[in-house]
CSV table of C-alpha atoms in Angstrom, one decimal:
chain,number,residue,atom,x,y,z
A,1,ASP,CA,135.1,-38.7,20.0
A,2,THR,CA,138.1,-36.8,18.6
A,3,GLY,CA,139.3,-35.3,21.8
A,4,VAL,CA,142.1,-36.4,24.2
A,5,SER,CA,141.3,-39.5,26.1
A,6,GLN,CA,142.9,-40.9,29.3
A,7,ASN,CA,142.7,-44.2,31.0
A,8,PRO,CA,142.0,-45.1,33.6
A,9,ARG,CA,140.0,-42.2,35.0
A,10,HIS,CA,140.6,-43.2,38.6
A,11,LYS,CA,143.2,-45.4,40.1
A,12,ILE,CA,143.5,-46.4,43.8
A,13,THR,CA,146.7,-48.2,44.8
A,14,LYS,CA,148.7,-49.0,47.8
A,15,ARG,CA,152.0,-47.4,48.6
A,16,GLY,CA,154.8,-49.1,46.9
A,17,GLN,CA,152.9,-50.4,44.0
A,18,ASN,CA,153.5,-49.5,40.3
A,19,VAL,CA,150.9,-47.8,38.2
A,20,THR,CA,150.7,-46.9,34.5
A,21,PHE,CA,148.4,-44.4,32.8
A,22,ARG,CA,147.6,-44.1,29.2
A,23,CYS,CA,146.9,-41.0,27.1
A,24,ASP,CA,145.6,-41.0,23.5
A,25,PRO,CA,146.1,-37.6,22.0
A,26,ILE,CA,144.2,-35.9,19.1
A,27,SER,CA,145.5,-37.9,16.1
A,28,GLU,CA,147.1,-35.1,14.1
A,29,HIS,CA,149.0,-33.5,17.1
A,30,ASN,CA,152.7,-34.1,17.2
A,31,ARG,CA,153.2,-32.6,20.7
A,32,LEU,CA,151.9,-34.4,23.8
A,33,TYR,CA,152.3,-33.0,27.3
A,34,TRP,CA,151.9,-34.5,30.8
A,35,TYR,CA,150.9,-32.3,33.8
A,36,ARG,CA,150.2,-33.0,37.4
A,37,GLN,CA,147.5,-31.2,39.4
A,38,THR,CA,147.0,-31.3,43.1
A,39,LEU,CA,143.9,-30.1,44.9
A,40,GLY,CA,143.5,-26.4,44.8
A,41,GLN,CA,146.5,-25.8,42.5
A,42,GLY,CA,147.0,-25.2,38.8
A,43,PRO,CA,148.5,-28.0,36.6
A,44,GLU,CA,152.3,-28.4,36.8
A,45,PHE,CA,154.3,-29.4,33.8
A,46,LEU,CA,155.9,-32.8,34.0
A,47,THR,CA,157.2,-33.7,30.5
A,48,TYR,CA,156.5,-33.4,26.8
A,49,PHE,CA,157.0,-35.3,23.6
A,50,GLN,CA,157.5,-34.2,20.0
A,51,ASN,CA,156.4,-37.3,18.1
A,52,GLU,CA,158.2,-40.1,19.9
A,53,ALA,CA,161.0,-38.0,21.3
A,54,GLN,CA,160.8,-36.9,24.9
A,55,LEU,CA,162.2,-33.4,24.8
A,56,GLU,CA,162.0,-32.1,28.3
A,57,LYS,CA,161.4,-33.4,31.8
A,58,SER,CA,160.6,-31.3,34.9
A,59,ARG,CA,162.5,-31.6,38.1
A,60,LEU,CA,159.1,-32.8,39.5
A,61,LEU,CA,159.6,-36.0,37.5
A,62,SER,CA,161.7,-38.1,39.9
A,63,ASP,CA,163.5,-41.3,38.7
A,64,ARG,CA,160.4,-43.2,39.8
A,65,PHE,CA,158.5,-41.7,36.9
A,66,SER,CA,158.9,-42.7,33.3
A,67,ALA,CA,157.0,-41.7,30.2
A,68,GLU,CA,157.0,-43.1,26.8
A,69,ARG,CA,155.4,-42.4,23.4
A,70,PRO,CA,156.7,-45.4,21.4
A,71,LYS,CA,155.3,-44.7,18.0
A,72,GLY,CA,154.5,-41.0,18.3
A,73,SER,CA,150.8,-41.8,19.0
A,74,PHE,CA,149.6,-42.7,22.5
A,75,SER,CA,151.7,-42.1,25.6
A,76,THR,CA,152.1,-43.9,28.9
A,77,LEU,CA,153.2,-42.5,32.2
A,78,GLU,CA,154.5,-45.0,34.8
A,79,ILE,CA,155.1,-44.4,38.4
A,80,GLN,CA,157.1,-47.0,40.3
A,81,ARG,CA,157.0,-47.6,44.0
A,82,THR,CA,154.2,-45.1,44.5
A,83,GLU,CA,154.2,-42.8,47.5
A,84,GLN,CA,151.3,-41.0,49.2
A,85,GLY,CA,152.7,-37.7,47.8
A,86,ASP,CA,152.1,-39.0,44.3
A,87,SER,CA,148.3,-38.7,44.9
A,88,ALA,CA,147.1,-36.1,42.3
A,89,MET,CA,145.3,-35.7,39.0
A,90,TYR,CA,147.5,-36.6,36.1
A,91,LEU,CA,146.6,-34.6,33.0
A,92,CYS,CA,147.6,-35.2,29.4
A,93,ALA,CA,147.3,-32.5,26.7
A,94,SER,CA,148.0,-32.5,23.0
A,95,GLY,CA,148.5,-29.7,20.6
A,96,ALA,CA,151.1,-26.9,20.3
A,97,ARG,CA,150.2,-23.4,21.5
A,98,GLN,CA,146.6,-24.4,21.7
A,99,GLN,CA,146.6,-27.4,24.1
A,100,PHE,CA,143.6,-29.6,24.5
A,101,PHE,CA,143.5,-31.5,27.8
A,102,GLY,CA,142.1,-34.9,28.5
A,103,PRO,CA,139.8,-35.6,31.5
A,104,GLY,CA,142.7,-36.7,33.6
A,105,THR,CA,143.5,-39.8,35.7
A,106,ARG,CA,143.0,-39.3,39.4
A,107,LEU,CA,145.5,-41.3,41.4
A,108,THR,CA,145.0,-42.1,45.1
A,109,VAL,CA,147.9,-43.7,46.9
A,110,LEU,CA,146.8,-45.3,50.2
B,1,GLN,CA,158.5,-20.9,42.2
B,2,GLN,CA,155.3,-19.8,40.7
B,3,GLN,CA,156.0,-18.0,37.5
B,4,VAL,CA,152.4,-16.8,37.1
B,5,LYS,CA,150.6,-15.2,40.0
B,6,GLN,CA,146.8,-15.2,40.0
B,7,SER,CA,144.3,-13.4,42.1
B,8,PRO,CA,141.8,-13.5,43.7
B,9,GLN,CA,141.8,-17.1,45.0
B,10,SER,CA,138.0,-17.1,44.9
B,11,LEU,CA,135.2,-14.7,44.1
B,12,ILE,CA,131.4,-14.7,44.3
B,13,VAL,CA,129.4,-12.7,41.8
B,14,GLN,CA,125.7,-12.3,41.2
B,15,LYS,CA,124.1,-13.5,38.0
B,16,GLY,CA,124.5,-10.8,35.4
B,17,GLY,CA,127.5,-9.3,37.2
B,18,ILE,CA,131.1,-9.0,36.0
B,19,SER,CA,133.8,-11.4,37.2
B,20,ILE,CA,137.4,-10.1,37.0
B,21,ILE,CA,140.5,-12.3,37.5
B,22,ASN,CA,144.0,-10.9,37.4
B,23,CYS,CA,147.4,-12.5,36.6
B,24,ALA,CA,150.9,-11.2,36.7
B,25,TYR,CA,154.1,-12.7,35.3
B,26,GLU,CA,157.9,-11.9,35.4
B,27,ASN,CA,159.4,-13.9,32.6
B,28,THR,CA,159.6,-11.7,29.6
B,29,ALA,CA,160.1,-14.8,27.4
B,30,PHE,CA,156.4,-15.6,27.8
B,31,ASP,CA,154.5,-14.7,24.6
B,32,TYR,CA,151.3,-16.7,24.7
B,33,PHE,CA,148.7,-16.2,27.5
B,34,PRO,CA,145.7,-18.6,27.5
B,35,TRP,CA,142.9,-18.9,30.0
B,36,TYR,CA,141.4,-22.2,31.0
B,37,GLN,CA,138.1,-23.2,32.6
B,38,GLN,CA,137.9,-26.3,34.7
B,39,PHE,CA,134.8,-28.0,36.2
B,40,PRO,CA,135.2,-30.5,39.1
B,41,GLY,CA,136.4,-33.8,37.9
B,42,LYS,CA,137.2,-32.6,34.4
B,43,GLY,CA,140.3,-31.5,32.5
B,44,PRO,CA,140.9,-27.8,31.8
B,45,ALA,CA,139.2,-26.4,28.7
B,46,LEU,CA,140.7,-23.5,26.7
B,47,LEU,CA,138.5,-20.4,26.9
B,48,ILE,CA,140.4,-17.7,25.2
B,49,ALA,CA,144.1,-16.7,24.6
B,50,ILE,CA,146.1,-13.6,23.7
B,51,ARG,CA,149.5,-12.7,22.3
B,52,PRO,CA,151.4,-9.7,23.6
B,53,ASP,CA,151.0,-7.7,20.4
B,54,VAL,CA,147.3,-7.3,21.2
B,55,SER,CA,146.0,-5.3,24.2
B,56,GLU,CA,142.5,-6.8,24.3
B,57,LYS,CA,140.7,-9.8,22.8
B,58,LYS,CA,137.0,-10.5,23.1
B,59,GLU,CA,135.1,-13.8,22.5
B,60,GLY,CA,131.5,-13.7,23.4
B,61,ARG,CA,131.2,-12.8,27.1
B,62,PHE,CA,134.9,-13.4,27.8
B,63,THR,CA,137.5,-10.6,27.4
B,64,ILE,CA,141.2,-10.7,28.0
B,65,SER,CA,143.0,-7.4,28.7
B,66,PHE,CA,146.8,-7.4,28.4
B,67,ASN,CA,149.3,-4.8,29.7
B,68,LYS,CA,152.7,-5.7,28.4
B,69,SER,CA,154.6,-3.0,30.2
B,70,ALA,CA,153.1,-4.0,33.6
B,71,LYS,CA,153.4,-7.7,32.7
B,72,GLN,CA,149.8,-8.2,33.7
B,73,PHE,CA,146.7,-9.7,32.1
B,74,SER,CA,143.2,-10.2,33.2
B,75,LEU,CA,140.0,-12.1,32.3
B,76,HIS,CA,136.6,-10.4,32.4
B,77,ILE,CA,133.5,-12.5,32.3
B,78,MET,CA,130.5,-10.2,31.4
B,79,ASP,CA,126.9,-11.0,32.3
B,80,SER,CA,128.1,-13.9,34.5
B,81,GLN,CA,125.8,-17.0,34.5
B,82,PRO,CA,125.4,-19.8,37.1
B,83,GLY,CA,126.9,-22.1,34.4
B,84,ASP,CA,130.1,-20.1,34.6
B,85,SER,CA,130.7,-21.3,38.1
B,86,ALA,CA,134.1,-23.1,37.8
B,87,THR,CA,137.8,-22.7,38.5
B,88,TYR,CA,139.6,-20.4,36.1
B,89,PHE,CA,143.3,-20.7,35.4
B,90,CYS,CA,145.6,-18.2,33.6
B,91,ALA,CA,148.7,-19.6,32.0
B,92,ALA,CA,151.7,-18.5,30.0
B,93,SER,CA,154.2,-20.1,27.7
B,94,PRO,CA,157.5,-19.0,26.3
B,95,MET,CA,158.6,-18.3,22.8
B,96,THR,CA,161.8,-20.3,22.9
B,97,THR,CA,161.8,-23.3,20.6
B,98,ASP,CA,162.6,-25.9,23.3
B,99,SER,CA,160.0,-24.8,25.7
B,100,TRP,CA,157.4,-23.8,23.1
B,101,GLY,CA,154.0,-24.7,24.4
B,102,LYS,CA,155.1,-25.6,27.9
B,103,LEU,CA,152.4,-23.9,30.0
B,104,GLN,CA,153.0,-22.3,33.4
B,105,PHE,CA,149.7,-22.1,35.2
B,106,GLY,CA,148.5,-19.7,37.9
B,107,ALA,CA,147.0,-21.2,41.1
B,108,GLY,CA,143.4,-20.7,39.9
B,109,THR,CA,140.4,-18.7,40.9
B,110,GLN,CA,137.2,-20.4,42.0
B,111,VAL,CA,134.2,-18.4,40.7
B,112,VAL,CA,130.8,-18.9,42.1
B,113,VAL,CA,127.9,-17.2,40.3
B,114,THR,CA,124.8,-16.9,42.6
B,115,PRO,CA,121.3,-16.9,41.0
């Protein structure tokens, strides 16, 4: 499969715990994006990488959120001290103008 | 604030009918306008996209119409099929180098095609 993959697909956690999601982009894509989607809404931009450099972060990305793309390949998104408001689908996309999305990680914070 | 406004929120169309979804934007820096289709539990999938130098683009049963002066664009789904039942999102991204590719999405339109 040469598409964007994300793991895990589902994550249930208790408030206050830390969670980490992984995204494996399409191999030849330099740009990688993270979005968050809540029920009934369109995806909202969180951050993006050009190779290993994180170039922009949305105001939605509080200091509890951190993203990395250490070797310009896969990326991780970590949320520390999760809150119930963090419950959402976290989507990863790679590409430039034409972005290809992964299946997402659905996070539920109890 | 939502930079791309999408309507309607939902629509029901009979099989064989035409589905029309509209979007409007304010930011004149936007220069790329894609439409995505999303099924429940899946990530969005790119359907069709347009640049502002073109007023219409057609791919199969899907057509984008673009009105640069009105800052509006729309998706037409011709001969709608039950398999088209999904949520459709319009989006836009700017031409500036730093924000290139950063997509701003509309709120989505849930389309139901009845047999």
